[in-house]
Short mmCIF file of C-alpha atoms and ligand atoms in Angstrom, two decimals:
data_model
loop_
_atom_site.label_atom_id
_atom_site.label_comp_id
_atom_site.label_asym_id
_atom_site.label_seq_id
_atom_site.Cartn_x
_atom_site.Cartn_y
_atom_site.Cartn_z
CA UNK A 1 7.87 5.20 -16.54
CA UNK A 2 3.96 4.99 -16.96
CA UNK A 3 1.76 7.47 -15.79
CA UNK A 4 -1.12 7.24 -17.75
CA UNK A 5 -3.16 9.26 -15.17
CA UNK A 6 -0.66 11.25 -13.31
CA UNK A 7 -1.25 8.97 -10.05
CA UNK A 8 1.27 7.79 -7.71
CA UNK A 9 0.15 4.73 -6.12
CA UNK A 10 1.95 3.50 -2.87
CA UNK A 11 2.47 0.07 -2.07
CA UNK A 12 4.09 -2.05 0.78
CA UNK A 13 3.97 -3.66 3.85
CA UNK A 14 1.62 -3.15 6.67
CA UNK A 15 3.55 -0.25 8.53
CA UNK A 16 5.79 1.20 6.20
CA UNK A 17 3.94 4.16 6.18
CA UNK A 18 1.82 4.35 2.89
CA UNK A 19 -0.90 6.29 4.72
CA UNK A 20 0.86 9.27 6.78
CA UNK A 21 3.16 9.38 4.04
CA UNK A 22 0.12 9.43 0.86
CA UNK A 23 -1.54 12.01 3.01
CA UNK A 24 1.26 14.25 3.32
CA UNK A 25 2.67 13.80 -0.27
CA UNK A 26 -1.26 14.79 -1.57
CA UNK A 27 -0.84 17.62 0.32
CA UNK A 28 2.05 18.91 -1.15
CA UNK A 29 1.25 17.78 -4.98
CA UNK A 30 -2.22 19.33 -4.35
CA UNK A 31 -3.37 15.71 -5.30
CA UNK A 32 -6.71 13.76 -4.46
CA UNK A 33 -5.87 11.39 -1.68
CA UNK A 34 -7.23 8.15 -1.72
CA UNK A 35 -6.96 4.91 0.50
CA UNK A 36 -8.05 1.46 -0.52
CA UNK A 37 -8.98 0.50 2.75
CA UNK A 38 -11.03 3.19 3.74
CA UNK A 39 -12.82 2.83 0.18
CA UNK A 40 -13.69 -0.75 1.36
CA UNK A 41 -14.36 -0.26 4.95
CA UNK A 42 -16.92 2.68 3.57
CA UNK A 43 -18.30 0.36 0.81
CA UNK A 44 -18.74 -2.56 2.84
CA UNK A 45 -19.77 -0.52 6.41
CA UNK A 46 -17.73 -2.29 8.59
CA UNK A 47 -13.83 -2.15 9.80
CA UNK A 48 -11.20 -4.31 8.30
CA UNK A 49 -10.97 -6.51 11.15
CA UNK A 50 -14.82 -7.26 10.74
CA UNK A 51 -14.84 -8.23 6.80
CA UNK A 52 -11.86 -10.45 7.68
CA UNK A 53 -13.62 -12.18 10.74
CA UNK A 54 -17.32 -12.54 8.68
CA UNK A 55 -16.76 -12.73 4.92
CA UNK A 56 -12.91 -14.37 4.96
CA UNK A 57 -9.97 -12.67 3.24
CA UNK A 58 -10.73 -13.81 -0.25
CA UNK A 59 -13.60 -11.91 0.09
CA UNK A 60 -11.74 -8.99 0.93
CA UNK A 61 -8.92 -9.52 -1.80
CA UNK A 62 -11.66 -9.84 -4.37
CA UNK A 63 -13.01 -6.36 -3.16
CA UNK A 64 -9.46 -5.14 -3.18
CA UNK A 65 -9.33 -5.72 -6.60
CA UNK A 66 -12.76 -4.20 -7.32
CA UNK A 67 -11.87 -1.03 -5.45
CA UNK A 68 -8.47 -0.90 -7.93
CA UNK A 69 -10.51 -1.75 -11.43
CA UNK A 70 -12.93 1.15 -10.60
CA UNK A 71 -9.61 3.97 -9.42
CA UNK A 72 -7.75 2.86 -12.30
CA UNK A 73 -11.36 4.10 -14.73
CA UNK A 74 -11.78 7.54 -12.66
CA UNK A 75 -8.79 8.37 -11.01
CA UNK A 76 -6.37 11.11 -12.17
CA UNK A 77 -3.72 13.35 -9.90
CA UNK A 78 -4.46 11.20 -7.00
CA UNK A 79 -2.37 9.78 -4.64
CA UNK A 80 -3.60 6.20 -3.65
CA UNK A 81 -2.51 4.43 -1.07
CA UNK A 82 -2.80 0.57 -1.36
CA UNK A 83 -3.69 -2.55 1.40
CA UNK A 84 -0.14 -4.34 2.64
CA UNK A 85 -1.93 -7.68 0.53
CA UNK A 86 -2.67 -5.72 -2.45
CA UNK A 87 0.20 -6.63 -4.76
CA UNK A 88 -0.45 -10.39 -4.04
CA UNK A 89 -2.80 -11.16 -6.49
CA UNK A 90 -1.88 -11.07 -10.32
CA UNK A 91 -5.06 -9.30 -11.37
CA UNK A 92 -4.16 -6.61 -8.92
CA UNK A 93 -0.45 -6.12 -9.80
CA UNK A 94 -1.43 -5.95 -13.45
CA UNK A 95 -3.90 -2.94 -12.47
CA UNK A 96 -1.31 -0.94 -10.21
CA UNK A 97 1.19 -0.64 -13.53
CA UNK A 98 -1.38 0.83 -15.59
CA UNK A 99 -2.40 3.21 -12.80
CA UNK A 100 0.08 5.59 -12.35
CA UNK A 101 3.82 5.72 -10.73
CA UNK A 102 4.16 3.05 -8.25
CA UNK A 103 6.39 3.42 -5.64
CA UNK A 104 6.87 1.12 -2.97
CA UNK A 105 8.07 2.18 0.64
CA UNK A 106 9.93 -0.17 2.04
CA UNK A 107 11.56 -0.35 5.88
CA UNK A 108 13.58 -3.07 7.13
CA UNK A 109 12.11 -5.66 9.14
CA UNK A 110 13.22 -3.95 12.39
CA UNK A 111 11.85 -0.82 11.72
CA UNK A 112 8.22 -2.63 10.84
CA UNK A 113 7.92 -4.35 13.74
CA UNK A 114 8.84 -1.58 15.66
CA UNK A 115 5.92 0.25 13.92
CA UNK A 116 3.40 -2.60 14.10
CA UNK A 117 3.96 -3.46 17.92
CA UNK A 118 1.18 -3.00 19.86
CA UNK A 119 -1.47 -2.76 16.20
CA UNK A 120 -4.55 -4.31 17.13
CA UNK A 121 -5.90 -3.08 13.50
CA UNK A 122 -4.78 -5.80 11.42
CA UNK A 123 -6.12 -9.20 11.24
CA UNK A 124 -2.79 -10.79 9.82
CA UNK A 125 -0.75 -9.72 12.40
CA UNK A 126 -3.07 -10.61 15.59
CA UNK A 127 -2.87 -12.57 18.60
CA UNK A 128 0.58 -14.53 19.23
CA UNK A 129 4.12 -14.31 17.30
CA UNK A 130 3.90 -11.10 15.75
CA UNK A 131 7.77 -11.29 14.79
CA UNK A 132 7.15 -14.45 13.27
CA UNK A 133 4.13 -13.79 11.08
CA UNK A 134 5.92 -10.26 9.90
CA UNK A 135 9.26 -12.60 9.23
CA UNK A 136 7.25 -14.73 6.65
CA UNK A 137 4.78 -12.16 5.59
CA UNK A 138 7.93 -10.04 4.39
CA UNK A 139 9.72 -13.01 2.91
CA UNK A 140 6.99 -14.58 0.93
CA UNK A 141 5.60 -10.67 -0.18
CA UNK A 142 8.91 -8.70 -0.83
CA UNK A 143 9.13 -10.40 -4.78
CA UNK A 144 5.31 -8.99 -5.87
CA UNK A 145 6.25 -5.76 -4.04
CA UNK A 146 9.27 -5.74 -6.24
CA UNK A 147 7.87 -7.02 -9.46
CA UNK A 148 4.78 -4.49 -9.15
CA UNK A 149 6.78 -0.94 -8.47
CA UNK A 150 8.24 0.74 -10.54
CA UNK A 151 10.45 2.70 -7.82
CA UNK A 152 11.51 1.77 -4.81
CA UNK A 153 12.07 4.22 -1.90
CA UNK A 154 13.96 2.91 1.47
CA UNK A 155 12.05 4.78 4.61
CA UNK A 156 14.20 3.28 7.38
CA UNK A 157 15.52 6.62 8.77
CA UNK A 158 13.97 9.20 6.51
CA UNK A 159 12.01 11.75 7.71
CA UNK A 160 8.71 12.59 5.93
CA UNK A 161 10.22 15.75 4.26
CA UNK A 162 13.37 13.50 2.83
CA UNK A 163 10.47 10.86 1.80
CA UNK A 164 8.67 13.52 0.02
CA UNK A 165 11.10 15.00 -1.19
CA UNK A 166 12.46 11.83 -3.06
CA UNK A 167 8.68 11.33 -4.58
CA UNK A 168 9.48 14.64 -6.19
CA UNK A 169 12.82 14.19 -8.00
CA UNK A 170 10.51 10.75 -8.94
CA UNK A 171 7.91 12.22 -10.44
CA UNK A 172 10.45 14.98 -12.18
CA UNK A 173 11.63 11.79 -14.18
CA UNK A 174 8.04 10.04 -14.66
C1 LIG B 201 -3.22 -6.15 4.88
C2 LIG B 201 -2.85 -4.86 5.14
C3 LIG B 201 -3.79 -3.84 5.67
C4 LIG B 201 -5.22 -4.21 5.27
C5 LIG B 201 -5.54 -5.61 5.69
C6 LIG B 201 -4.61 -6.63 5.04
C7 LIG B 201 -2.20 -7.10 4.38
O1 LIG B 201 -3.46 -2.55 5.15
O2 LIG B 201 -5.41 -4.05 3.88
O3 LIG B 201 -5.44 -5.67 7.08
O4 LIG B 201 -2.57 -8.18 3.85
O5 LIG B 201 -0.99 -6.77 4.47
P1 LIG B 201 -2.18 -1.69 5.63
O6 LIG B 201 -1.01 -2.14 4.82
O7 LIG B 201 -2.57 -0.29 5.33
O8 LIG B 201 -2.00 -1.97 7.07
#
């Protein structure tokens, strides 16, 4: 496995818990934690929802990428925690390899919508046919999720501890 910076990068689908998760696991490596989104939101001064509805989402994939290319140059024992889109651009995937261990949480479709139902956070998933757009979303995403990891750990069920606690015996191996 590569760790060239002792990082463990999470990536996966909106919901699947990259951000309580990152902020717990930091916590218990004693690791940096870092969130692309916030990065961007503080770089760029406005929410999500507002860079998607003013600049477009290639905009914000392009700044994705930019966030990435500057962690990957500074970042060591840091636990990152990665946009649901990240993985979907080549340039990106190529960067989250040579960042650290990536490890990709991943629920089943049931437990993401349960999880999602009711966000009003994320541009992809508003106004009607949530279940659809999650459907697709998964579908067309799930082979760059799997091509980019390099581990893949199944959430659906597992409490935090038991999530944690499988980063460890990961990162025992890395
Ligand atoms: C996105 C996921 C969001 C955020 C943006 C786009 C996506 O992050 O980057 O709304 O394309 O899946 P989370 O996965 O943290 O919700």
């Amino acid at each position: 496995m590569i760790n060239h910076h002792n990082n463990i990068v999470l990536i996966g689908f909106m919901g699947s818990g990259k951000t309580s998760v990152g902020t717990k696991l930091a916590r218990a490596f004693s690791y940096q934690f870092l969130d692309t989104d916030a990065l961007i939101e503080k770089r760029a001064n406005k929410s999500i929802a507002q860079i998607f509805e003013e600049d477009g989402e290639e905009v914000f994939r392009q700044m994705e990428v930019e966030v990435l290319t500057e962690l990957k140059e500074s970042c060591y024992d840091t636990v990152i925690s990665t946009g649901g889109g990240m993985p979907m651009r080549k340039e990106a995937r190529e960067l989250l390899k040579g960042m650290g261990t990536v490890i990709l949480l991943r629920a089943s479709k049931e437990v993401t919508l349960e999880r999602l139902l009711g966000d009003t956070t994320r541009p992809l998933l508003a106004g009607e046919e949530m279940e659809e757009k999650v459907d697709r979303l998964l579908e067309e995403r799930m082979p760059y999720y799997e091509e980019s990891a390099h581990v893949v750990i199944e959430t659906d069920h597992k409490s935090f501890y038991e999530i944690i606690n499988d980063v460890e015996k990961i990162m025992k191996r890395a």
